[in-house]
Short mmCIF file of C-alpha atoms in Angstrom, two decimals:
data_model
loop_
_atom_site.label_atom_id
_atom_site.label_comp_id
_atom_site.label_asym_id
_atom_site.label_seq_id
_atom_site.Cartn_x
_atom_site.Cartn_y
_atom_site.Cartn_z
CA MET A 265 -22.94 -7.34 61.83
CA GLY A 266 -22.17 -4.45 59.49
CA PHE A 267 -22.73 -4.41 55.74
CA GLY A 268 -25.52 -6.94 56.15
CA LEU A 269 -23.15 -9.82 55.68
CA ASP A 270 -25.00 -11.90 58.24
CA ARG A 271 -28.21 -11.53 56.23
CA THR A 272 -26.35 -12.33 53.05
CA CYS A 273 -24.95 -15.45 54.61
CA ARG A 274 -28.40 -16.50 55.74
CA ASP A 275 -29.98 -15.84 52.33
CA PRO A 276 -27.89 -17.25 49.46
CA ARG A 277 -30.05 -15.43 46.89
CA ARG A 278 -28.82 -12.07 48.18
CA GLY A 279 -25.27 -13.33 47.69
CA ILE A 280 -26.07 -14.24 44.10
CA VAL A 281 -27.50 -10.74 43.53
CA LEU A 282 -24.32 -9.15 44.94
CA VAL A 283 -22.14 -11.37 42.75
CA LEU A 284 -24.19 -10.45 39.67
CA VAL A 285 -23.92 -6.74 40.46
CA PHE A 286 -20.17 -7.14 40.89
CA LEU A 287 -19.92 -8.98 37.57
CA LEU A 288 -21.99 -6.28 35.87
CA GLY A 289 -19.64 -3.60 37.14
CA SER A 290 -16.63 -5.55 35.99
CA LEU A 291 -18.09 -6.06 32.52
CA LEU A 292 -18.93 -2.39 32.08
CA GLY A 293 -15.48 -1.42 33.28
CA GLY A 294 -13.95 -3.85 30.81
CA CYS A 295 -15.89 -2.30 27.93
CA ARG A 296 -14.18 1.01 28.50
CA PRO A 297 -11.29 1.36 26.08
CA THR A 298 -7.85 1.62 27.55
CA PRO A 299 -6.65 5.15 26.83
CA ASP A 300 -3.26 4.07 25.51
CA ALA A 301 -4.41 0.89 23.78
CA THR A 302 -4.01 2.22 20.26
CA PRO A 303 -0.55 3.78 20.76
CA ASN A 304 0.73 0.51 22.23
CA ARG A 305 -0.54 -1.49 19.28
CA ARG A 306 1.05 0.90 16.86
CA ALA A 307 4.31 0.85 18.75
CA GLU A 308 4.51 -2.93 18.34
CA LYS A 309 4.01 -2.63 14.60
CA PRO A 310 7.31 -2.60 12.69
CA GLN A 311 7.57 0.67 10.86
CA ALA A 312 9.39 0.96 7.59
CA THR A 313 9.07 4.70 7.70
CA SER A 314 10.51 7.09 10.20
CA ALA A 315 9.76 6.80 13.88
CA PRO A 316 8.52 10.03 15.44
CA ALA A 317 11.13 9.78 18.19
CA ALA A 318 13.93 10.02 15.65
CA GLN A 319 12.64 13.19 14.12
CA THR A 320 14.60 15.47 16.41
CA GLU A 321 17.70 14.65 14.39
CA VAL A 322 18.06 16.14 10.94
CA GLY A 323 20.01 15.29 7.82
CA THR A 324 20.36 16.67 4.31
CA LEU A 325 17.86 16.04 1.56
CA GLU A 326 18.70 17.08 -1.99
CA ILE A 327 15.90 17.73 -4.46
CA TRP A 328 16.62 17.49 -8.17
CA ALA A 329 14.81 18.05 -11.46
CA ASN A 330 15.30 15.62 -14.33
CA GLY A 331 14.21 15.74 -17.97
CA GLU A 332 15.57 12.25 -18.63
CA GLU A 333 17.65 11.18 -21.61
CA PHE A 334 14.88 12.31 -23.94
CA ILE A 335 15.79 15.93 -23.20
CA ARG A 336 19.54 15.55 -22.67
CA GLU A 337 20.27 13.40 -25.71
CA GLY A 338 17.26 13.95 -27.92
CA PHE A 339 14.94 11.34 -29.42
CA VAL A 340 12.66 10.51 -32.30
CA SER A 341 9.02 11.51 -31.92
CA LYS A 342 6.19 9.12 -32.66
CA ASP A 343 5.75 10.70 -36.08
CA GLY A 344 9.39 10.40 -37.09
CA TRP A 345 10.78 13.84 -36.20
CA THR A 346 14.29 13.69 -34.76
CA LEU A 347 14.29 16.10 -31.83
CA SER A 348 17.27 17.64 -30.06
CA PHE A 349 17.05 20.26 -27.34
CA ASP A 350 19.30 23.25 -26.65
CA GLU A 351 17.53 24.63 -23.60
CA VAL A 352 14.56 23.41 -21.60
CA TYR A 353 13.65 25.57 -18.62
CA VAL A 354 11.20 24.61 -15.92
CA THR A 355 10.36 26.77 -12.91
CA LEU A 356 9.29 25.13 -9.67
CA ALA A 357 7.96 26.60 -6.44
CA ASP A 358 6.71 25.28 -3.10
CA ILE A 359 8.81 22.14 -3.52
CA THR A 360 7.99 20.00 -0.51
CA ALA A 361 9.10 16.52 0.51
CA TYR A 362 6.91 14.59 2.96
CA GLN A 363 7.05 11.61 5.24
CA THR A 364 3.55 10.20 4.80
CA ASP A 365 1.71 7.53 6.79
CA PRO A 366 -0.10 5.80 5.23
CA PRO A 367 2.11 6.06 2.17
CA PHE A 368 0.53 8.55 -0.21
CA ASP A 369 -0.97 6.96 -3.30
CA PRO A 370 -1.47 9.52 -6.09
CA GLU A 371 -3.72 7.10 -8.00
CA SER A 372 -6.24 7.03 -5.15
CA ASP A 373 -8.51 9.70 -3.71
CA GLN A 374 -6.82 9.63 -0.31
CA ALA A 375 -5.42 12.83 1.13
CA LEU A 376 -1.72 13.19 1.79
CA GLN A 377 -1.14 12.67 5.52
CA ALA A 378 2.26 14.13 6.35
CA GLN A 379 4.16 13.17 9.49
CA ALA A 380 7.07 15.46 8.65
CA GLN A 381 8.02 17.68 5.78
CA ALA A 382 10.81 19.84 4.41
CA GLY A 383 10.92 22.04 1.39
CA LEU A 384 12.22 24.77 -0.85
CA PRO A 385 9.96 27.79 -1.33
CA GLY A 386 11.32 28.82 -4.75
CA PRO A 387 10.59 29.80 -7.41
CA ILE A 388 13.62 28.06 -8.87
CA THR A 389 14.31 27.92 -12.60
CA VAL A 390 16.58 25.19 -13.97
CA ASN A 391 17.72 24.16 -17.42
CA LEU A 392 17.15 20.43 -17.85
CA VAL A 393 19.59 20.19 -20.79
CA THR A 394 22.84 21.94 -19.94
CA THR A 395 23.47 20.65 -16.47
CA PRO A 396 26.86 19.49 -15.22
CA GLU A 397 25.21 16.32 -14.04
CA GLU A 398 22.41 14.31 -15.53
CA ARG A 399 19.97 16.17 -13.34
CA ALA A 400 19.56 19.78 -12.26
CA LEU A 401 19.85 20.45 -8.53
CA LEU A 402 16.96 22.48 -7.18
CA GLY A 403 18.48 22.73 -3.72
CA SER A 404 19.32 21.02 -0.44
CA VAL A 405 17.23 21.17 2.72
CA GLU A 406 17.71 20.17 6.33
CA ALA A 407 15.15 17.46 6.96
CA PRO A 408 14.22 15.34 10.01
CA PHE A 409 15.38 11.72 9.79
CA GLY A 410 12.95 9.41 8.06
CA HIS A 411 11.70 8.23 4.71
CA TYR A 412 10.41 10.96 2.45
CA ASN A 413 7.92 9.01 0.37
CA ALA A 414 6.02 11.88 -1.24
CA LEU A 415 6.94 15.05 -3.11
CA SER A 416 4.90 17.99 -4.32
CA TRP A 417 5.67 21.10 -6.29
CA ARG A 418 4.08 23.81 -8.37
CA MET A 419 5.19 24.75 -11.87
CA VAL A 420 4.98 28.53 -12.03
CA PRO A 421 6.06 31.19 -14.55
CA ALA A 422 9.71 32.14 -14.18
CA VAL A 423 10.42 35.56 -12.70
CA THR A 424 13.71 36.26 -14.47
CA GLY A 425 15.93 34.82 -17.20
CA PRO A 426 15.17 33.73 -20.76
CA ALA A 427 12.07 31.83 -19.63
CA ALA A 428 10.60 34.77 -17.69
CA GLY A 429 6.82 34.60 -17.77
CA TYR A 430 6.73 30.91 -18.64
CA SER A 431 6.63 27.81 -16.48
CA LEU A 432 7.96 25.60 -19.31
CA TRP A 433 10.17 26.82 -22.11
CA LEU A 434 11.70 24.55 -24.75
CA LYS A 435 14.18 25.43 -27.51
CA GLY A 436 15.52 22.88 -29.94
CA THR A 437 15.83 21.54 -33.43
CA ALA A 438 13.63 19.07 -35.28
CA GLN A 439 14.44 17.15 -38.40
CA PRO A 440 11.75 15.34 -40.36
CA GLN A 441 12.00 11.65 -41.11
CA GLY A 442 14.28 11.09 -44.11
CA GLY A 443 15.23 14.80 -44.17
CA SER A 444 18.67 16.41 -44.29
CA GLU A 445 20.22 19.27 -42.32
CA GLY A 446 18.63 21.77 -44.68
CA ASP A 447 15.23 20.57 -43.55
CA ASP A 448 15.90 21.34 -39.90
CA LEU A 449 13.25 23.25 -38.05
CA THR A 450 14.29 25.31 -35.04
CA PHE A 451 11.53 25.65 -32.51
CA VAL A 452 10.72 27.53 -29.32
CA LEU A 453 7.68 26.34 -27.36
CA ARG A 454 6.50 28.43 -24.41
CA PHE A 455 3.88 27.45 -21.86
CA ASP A 456 2.69 29.73 -19.09
CA GLN A 457 0.31 27.30 -17.37
CA GLU A 458 0.60 26.98 -13.63
CA LEU A 459 0.48 23.33 -12.65
CA ALA A 460 0.62 21.65 -9.26
CA PHE A 461 1.81 18.07 -8.81
CA THR A 462 1.53 15.89 -5.71
CA CYS A 463 3.41 12.64 -6.09
CA GLY A 464 4.01 9.47 -4.14
CA GLU A 465 7.28 7.70 -3.59
CA TYR A 466 10.06 7.95 -6.15
CA ILE A 467 10.11 4.82 -8.30
CA GLY A 468 13.32 3.88 -10.07
CA GLU A 469 16.21 1.47 -9.98
CA GLU A 470 16.72 2.19 -6.29
CA ARG A 471 14.50 3.63 -3.59
CA LYS A 472 15.16 7.21 -2.60
CA GLY A 473 14.35 9.64 0.17
CA PHE A 474 15.82 7.92 3.25
CA VAL A 475 17.35 10.65 5.42
CA ARG A 476 19.60 8.93 7.95
CA SER A 477 22.58 9.65 10.08
CA GLY A 478 25.71 10.10 8.00
CA GLN A 479 23.90 9.38 4.76
CA GLY A 480 22.69 11.89 2.20
CA ALA A 481 19.34 11.40 0.57
CA ASP A 482 17.73 12.77 -2.56
CA LEU A 483 14.42 13.02 -4.35
CA GLU A 484 13.64 13.93 -7.92
CA ALA A 485 10.97 15.76 -9.86
CA THR A 486 10.99 14.01 -13.22
CA PHE A 487 9.44 15.35 -16.42
CA HIS A 488 8.35 12.88 -19.09
CA PHE A 489 8.53 14.72 -22.40
CA ASP A 490 7.91 11.55 -24.36
CA HIS A 491 4.31 11.98 -23.24
CA LEU A 492 4.19 15.16 -25.36
CA PHE A 493 6.05 14.06 -28.46
CA GLY A 494 5.66 10.28 -28.34
CA ASP A 495 8.46 7.76 -28.74
CA GLY A 496 9.44 6.56 -32.21
CA GLU A 497 11.01 3.45 -30.72
CA LEU A 498 7.62 2.26 -29.55
CA PRO A 499 4.93 0.95 -31.90
CA PRO A 500 2.23 3.43 -32.93
CA GLU A 501 -0.42 1.44 -31.06
CA ASP A 502 1.46 1.71 -27.77
CA GLY A 503 -0.53 3.53 -25.12
CA LEU A 504 2.12 6.25 -24.77
CA ASN A 505 2.04 7.04 -28.49
CA GLN A 506 -1.74 6.88 -28.57
CA GLY A 507 -1.90 9.66 -25.99
CA ALA A 508 1.00 11.77 -27.29
CA LEU A 509 0.59 14.75 -29.62
CA GLY A 510 3.74 14.11 -31.61
CA PHE A 511 5.67 16.88 -33.36
CA ALA A 512 3.98 17.01 -36.76
CA PRO A 513 0.99 19.13 -35.55
CA LEU A 514 3.49 21.66 -34.18
CA ALA A 515 5.67 21.64 -37.31
CA ALA A 516 2.58 22.44 -39.35
CA LEU A 517 2.37 25.77 -37.51
CA ALA A 518 5.77 27.00 -38.69
CA THR A 519 5.23 30.42 -40.28
CA ASP A 520 8.26 30.40 -42.52
CA ALA A 521 10.69 27.73 -43.56
CA GLY A 522 12.86 26.50 -40.76
CA SER A 523 11.42 28.24 -37.71
CA LEU A 524 8.62 27.84 -35.23
CA GLU A 525 8.11 30.05 -32.18
CA VAL A 526 4.79 29.73 -30.40
CA ASP A 527 3.34 30.08 -26.93
CA TRP A 528 0.25 28.55 -25.44
CA ALA A 529 -2.01 31.31 -26.73
CA ASP A 530 -0.81 30.60 -30.29
CA LEU A 531 -1.26 26.88 -29.85
CA ARG A 532 -4.75 27.24 -28.45
CA GLU A 533 -5.64 29.43 -31.45
CA GLN A 534 -3.97 27.43 -34.21
CA LEU A 535 -4.29 23.83 -33.07
CA SER A 536 -7.61 22.08 -33.33
CA SER A 537 -9.64 22.13 -30.13
CA ALA A 538 -9.04 18.40 -29.71
CA GLU A 539 -5.27 18.88 -30.09
CA ALA A 540 -5.26 21.84 -27.70
CA GLU A 541 -7.16 19.83 -25.11
CA GLN A 542 -4.72 16.97 -25.69
CA VAL A 543 -1.77 19.28 -24.96
CA LEU A 544 -3.40 20.44 -21.73
CA GLU A 545 -3.99 16.86 -20.64
CA ILE A 546 -0.39 15.96 -21.43
CA LEU A 547 0.91 18.90 -19.39
CA ARG A 548 -1.22 17.76 -16.46
CA HIS A 549 0.65 14.46 -16.53
CA LEU A 550 4.12 15.78 -17.31
CA GLY A 551 5.35 15.60 -13.70
CA HIS A 552 6.56 12.31 -12.25
CA VAL A 553 8.84 11.04 -9.49
CA GLY A 554 11.17 8.78 -11.46
CA GLU A 555 8.71 6.35 -13.01
CA GLY A 556 6.10 7.01 -10.35
CA HIS A 557 3.00 8.99 -11.18
CA CYS A 558 1.67 12.20 -9.66
CA ARG A 559 -1.69 13.74 -8.98
CA GLU A 560 -2.16 17.04 -10.75
CA ILE A 561 -4.15 19.37 -8.54
CA ALA A 562 -4.97 22.34 -10.77
CA ALA A 563 -4.20 23.55 -14.25
CA ASP A 564 -4.91 26.94 -15.73
CA SER A 565 -5.95 26.99 -19.32
CA MET B 119 -5.04 9.12 -23.16
CA TRP B 120 -1.82 10.93 -22.28
CA GLY B 121 0.45 7.93 -21.91
CA ARG B 122 0.65 4.68 -20.07
CA GLY B 123 -0.66 4.92 -16.55
CA THR B 124 -0.10 1.87 -14.39
CA ALA B 125 -2.11 0.26 -11.64
CA ALA B 126 -1.59 -2.70 -9.34
CA ARG B 127 -4.10 -4.40 -7.06
CA LEU B 128 -4.42 -7.36 -4.75
CA LEU B 129 -6.64 -10.29 -5.61
CA PRO B 130 -8.04 -12.62 -2.89
CA ILE B 131 -6.50 -16.08 -2.43
CA PRO B 132 -8.42 -18.97 -0.73
CA LYS B 133 -7.03 -19.99 2.64
CA HIS B 134 -5.77 -23.48 3.50
CA THR B 135 -6.59 -25.53 6.60
CA PRO B 136 -3.51 -26.41 8.64
CA ASN B 137 -2.86 -30.07 9.51
CA ARG B 138 -0.07 -32.16 10.98
CA PHE B 139 1.30 -35.44 9.76
CA THR B 140 2.17 -36.58 13.28
CA PHE B 141 -1.41 -36.28 14.42
CA GLY B 142 -2.39 -38.66 11.63
CA CYS B 143 0.23 -41.26 12.71
CA ARG B 144 -0.87 -41.16 16.32
CA PHE B 145 -4.50 -41.50 15.32
CA SER B 146 -3.59 -44.56 13.23
CA ILE B 147 -1.97 -46.28 16.21
CA LEU B 148 -5.02 -45.65 18.35
CA SER B 149 -7.26 -47.00 15.62
CA MET B 150 -5.13 -50.13 15.44
CA TYR B 151 -5.45 -50.58 19.21
CA THR B 152 -9.22 -50.34 18.98
CA PHE B 153 -9.36 -52.80 16.14
CA LEU B 154 -7.11 -55.35 17.82
CA SER B 155 -8.94 -55.04 21.10
CA ARG B 156 -12.21 -55.88 19.47
CA SER B 157 -10.98 -58.47 17.00
CA TRP B 158 -8.65 -60.53 19.18
CA LYS B 159 -8.92 -61.43 22.79
CA LEU B 160 -5.73 -59.84 23.94
CA SER B 161 -4.75 -59.84 27.54
CA ARG B 162 -5.61 -56.73 29.48
CA ARG B 163 -1.93 -56.07 30.21
CA LEU B 164 -1.03 -56.27 26.49
CA ARG B 165 -3.83 -53.94 25.56
CA LEU B 166 -2.80 -51.42 28.19
CA GLY B 167 0.79 -51.61 26.97
CA LEU B 168 -0.26 -50.93 23.41
CA LEU B 169 -2.42 -48.04 24.50
CA ALA B 170 0.35 -46.55 26.60
CA SER B 171 2.87 -46.86 23.78
CA SER B 172 0.58 -45.07 21.41
CA LEU B 173 -0.12 -42.25 23.81
CA LEU B 174 3.25 -41.77 25.45
CA LEU B 175 5.54 -42.46 22.52
CA PRO B 176 7.44 -39.20 22.09
CA GLU B 177 8.08 -37.74 18.69
CA GLY B 178 11.41 -38.70 17.21
CA THR B 179 11.64 -42.04 18.97
CA TRP B 180 12.21 -43.90 15.73
CA ALA B 181 15.79 -43.78 14.49
CA HIS B 182 14.72 -42.78 10.98
CA GLY B 183 11.46 -41.12 11.88
CA MET B 184 10.25 -38.37 9.67
CA GLU B 185 7.92 -35.53 10.17
CA ALA B 186 6.36 -33.33 7.61
CA SER B 187 4.06 -30.52 8.43
CA PHE B 188 2.63 -27.50 6.82
CA ARG B 189 1.05 -24.30 7.93
CA ALA B 190 -0.96 -21.64 6.21
CA ILE B 191 0.95 -18.52 5.28
CA PRO B 192 -0.57 -15.47 3.63
CA THR B 193 -0.38 -15.31 -0.14
CA PHE B 194 -1.28 -12.23 -2.12
CA GLN B 195 -2.04 -12.31 -5.82
CA ILE B 196 -0.94 -9.05 -7.34
CA GLU B 197 -2.19 -7.90 -10.70
CA ALA B 198 -0.46 -5.07 -12.58
CA ARG B 199 -1.87 -3.48 -15.71
CA TYR B 200 -1.81 -0.29 -17.69
CA ASP B 201 -4.65 2.20 -17.74
CA SER B 202 -5.77 0.70 -21.03
CA GLY B 203 -6.34 -2.63 -19.28
CA GLU B 204 -3.34 -4.22 -20.94
CA PRO B 205 -1.56 -6.46 -18.40
CA MET B 206 2.01 -5.58 -17.44
CA GLY B 207 3.33 -8.99 -18.48
CA GLY B 208 6.99 -9.74 -17.72
CA ALA B 209 7.36 -6.62 -15.56
CA GLN B 210 10.17 -6.44 -13.03
CA VAL B 211 8.93 -7.05 -9.47
CA THR B 212 10.89 -6.11 -6.37
CA VAL B 213 9.56 -6.87 -2.89
CA PHE B 214 10.67 -4.95 0.20
CA ALA B 215 10.03 -6.25 3.73
CA PRO B 216 9.01 -3.76 6.42
CA THR B 217 12.21 -4.44 8.34
CA ASP B 218 14.52 -3.29 5.54
CA PRO B 219 12.89 -0.97 3.02
CA THR B 220 16.04 -0.44 0.96
CA THR B 221 17.24 -4.03 0.39
CA PRO B 222 15.08 -6.19 -1.87
CA TRP B 223 13.56 -9.15 0.00
CA GLN B 224 12.55 -10.84 -3.24
CA GLU B 225 12.93 -10.14 -6.95
CA GLY B 226 10.96 -11.64 -9.79
CA GLN B 227 8.65 -10.74 -12.62
CA THR B 228 4.98 -10.84 -13.44
CA ASP B 229 3.55 -13.57 -15.66
CA LYS B 230 1.91 -12.93 -19.02
CA ALA B 231 -1.29 -11.89 -17.29
CA GLY B 232 0.60 -9.29 -15.26
CA GLN B 233 0.16 -11.31 -12.07
CA PHE B 234 2.61 -12.07 -9.29
CA LEU B 235 2.17 -14.23 -6.20
CA LEU B 236 3.59 -12.64 -3.08
CA GLN B 237 4.23 -14.87 -0.08
CA PRO B 238 5.61 -12.59 2.62
CA ASP B 239 7.21 -13.92 5.79
CA PRO B 240 4.36 -13.87 8.35
CA GLU B 241 6.98 -13.40 11.07
CA LEU B 242 7.58 -9.91 9.67
CA PRO B 243 4.25 -8.14 10.11
CA GLY B 244 3.85 -4.63 8.81
CA LEU B 245 3.62 -2.87 5.50
CA TRP B 246 5.28 -4.81 2.69
CA GLN B 247 5.95 -2.88 -0.48
CA VAL B 248 5.97 -4.28 -3.99
CA ARG B 249 7.56 -2.25 -6.78
CA ILE B 250 6.54 -3.14 -10.33
CA ARG B 251 8.39 -1.56 -13.25
CA GLN B 252 8.29 -1.90 -16.99
CA ALA B 253 9.59 0.28 -19.83
CA GLY B 254 9.86 3.48 -17.85
CA HIS B 255 6.60 3.00 -15.97
CA GLY B 256 6.41 2.01 -12.34
CA VAL B 257 3.96 1.52 -9.53
CA LEU B 258 4.42 0.84 -5.83
CA LEU B 259 1.88 -1.34 -4.05
CA ASN B 260 1.56 -1.38 -0.24
CA VAL B 261 0.56 -4.77 1.19
CA PRO B 262 -0.35 -4.90 4.90
CA VAL B 263 0.71 -8.20 6.51
CA GLY B 264 -0.06 -9.53 9.98
CA SER B 265 -1.92 -7.53 12.59
CA GLU B 266 -2.04 -4.56 10.25
CA ALA B 267 -3.79 -6.66 7.63
CA GLU B 268 -6.58 -7.66 10.03
CA SER B 269 -8.10 -4.22 9.85
CA THR B 270 -8.03 -4.16 6.07
CA SER B 271 -9.84 -6.18 3.47
CA ALA B 272 -8.20 -8.89 1.40
CA ALA B 273 -8.74 -6.84 -1.73
CA GLY B 274 -6.23 -4.25 -0.65
CA VAL B 275 -8.64 -1.53 0.40
CA ALA B 276 -6.66 -0.07 3.25
CA ALA B 277 -7.82 3.51 3.40
CA GLY B 278 -10.54 4.43 5.81
CA SER B 279 -10.49 1.20 7.80
CA ARG B 280 -11.49 1.49 11.43
CA ASN B 281 -9.18 0.45 14.23
CA SER B 282 -11.93 -1.19 16.23
CA SER B 283 -13.60 -4.39 15.06
CA LEU B 284 -16.92 -3.39 16.68
CA GLY B 285 -18.94 -0.33 15.83
CA LEU B 286 -20.56 2.02 18.35
CA LEU B 287 -24.03 0.59 17.67
CA GLN B 288 -22.79 -2.96 18.16
CA ARG B 289 -21.08 -2.04 21.41
CA GLY B 290 -24.18 -0.30 22.73
CA PHE B 291 -26.39 -3.26 21.85
CA MET B 292 -24.02 -5.69 23.55
CA ALA B 293 -23.86 -3.53 26.69
CA ALA B 294 -27.67 -3.27 26.78
CA CYS B 295 -27.98 -7.06 26.50
CA VAL B 296 -25.52 -7.62 29.34
CA ILE B 297 -27.25 -5.06 31.57
CA TRP B 298 -30.69 -6.48 30.85
CA GLY B 299 -29.49 -10.04 31.49
CA CYS B 300 -27.85 -9.17 34.80
CA LEU B 301 -30.73 -7.02 36.06
CA GLY B 302 -33.27 -9.60 35.01
CA THR B 303 -31.42 -12.35 36.81
CA ALA B 304 -31.01 -10.17 39.90
CA LEU B 305 -34.74 -9.30 39.93
CA PHE B 306 -35.63 -12.93 39.51
CA PHE B 307 -33.64 -14.01 42.57
CA SER B 308 -34.69 -11.03 44.68
CA ARG B 309 -38.46 -11.55 44.26
CA PRO B 310 -40.44 -12.29 47.47
CA HIS B 311 -39.99 -15.94 48.57
CA LEU B 312 -43.27 -17.86 48.72
CA HIS B 313 -43.33 -20.31 51.61
CA ALA B 314 -46.80 -21.55 50.85
CA LYS B 315 -46.76 -23.84 47.89
CA THR B 316 -50.09 -24.12 46.16
CA SER B 317 -48.91 -26.85 43.91
CA GLN B 318 -46.05 -29.23 43.62
CA PRO B 319 -43.45 -27.79 41.26
CA GLU B 320 -42.42 -29.89 38.39
CA GLU B 321 -39.02 -31.43 38.69
CA LEU B 322 -36.38 -29.67 36.76
CA THR B 323 -34.65 -32.01 34.45
CA THR B 324 -31.55 -31.56 32.44
CA PRO B 325 -31.36 -33.07 29.00
CA ALA B 326 -29.23 -36.16 29.05
CA LEU B 327 -26.23 -36.13 26.79
CA GLU B 328 -26.29 -38.82 24.25
CA GLN B 329 -23.64 -41.41 24.83
CA ASP B 330 -21.74 -42.98 22.00
#
């Protein structure tokens, strides 16, 4: 009989060998990973962020810049100077919103893994003080549906306008503690550093960045100027005030009574090296997304 | 030293062993049967009836029967602090489930030590997100729950985890063991059969299981 089955039937040990060989083949075959095993497992996982299939549809994503109430309404610095601002210009370029998976964590060393992105090339210069709304609109972009949980931008020198040549330009008035109007000090601070911020999800009263059908979404580049001047409403030992420069070291640079106009080159020359380094460190952490932190990629000194 | 950076992390929580109250009741009835059978000389029919009632009595037979049970659900201890190490005590905590990332699933606040216990619904596996805010500072913590959490450690280290539970070396070693075992067994059974027995083989014995 063919295939030697008659011999196998006569000798049970040959049957056992054949069964073992069959089992061996089955085991080895079972060790091979199923090609689509991983995609299936991921498909079963509930996703809070956008599904790739929905990315063919697009919606509108607005991107804003915000200097917070500190800039719009003024505040008291950690060393008692009452600050009010007339114009504060920032210039942003390569403004990009991302859908990231896993969600980008700026506090970690992980790289940003974008599933989709949309952006404004810029450069765009906005005044954070005199805006019709609380924030300054940088622009609107068409963006695939999904949750934009990361935002990056570069602060670059402005090309035109009063802030031309500077990435950050502040003009305002400062009044010392217990002083009168005659003691006012007008100031212009100009910074030409190019900074790059990569941030995680916007953190605020509500979550932002969900581009959906029939629903507008927005993100925000937020600048925390209390990190530079400190906050007089907080105790001196508060961590924010401990790290802030305050305004007194700047006021001490005023050349004549009632006016101060300096750029970064002046500051680097006239401030102590520790204070100059402190200013650089503060600028590296000026960019936020609401209350969420950012990772500063590079800073020119 | 530029301000108040924030950080949040997960701390491990010991797991509980699940149990059921009903199992305890049924075990008690069986114990009573054993005790009565040995203590009193009950008739065989009565003993069988008692045994059957203990085994076949469905749950909820008693008019005012009660049942209490518990099961282990994941609990995450979250700790939020500033860069200085100062805990974010009394910070506002908002929890978002993976099924609805815009509507808060739970709201609360951290204790004085900046800690918050998160007990997500295990029926909603995926990435839970915990937003912690205080005085203009905020942090968002991603907490994997369910099948997604199996590939990550309990301390919240999610980045860089491998999808497979076995490494390449482990797989190769296992495959080699299986191949060697099968080939060895096959060679053993396929060796030339000796008809002439020079000595009487010892009887193969199997170890007897100890009886209670």
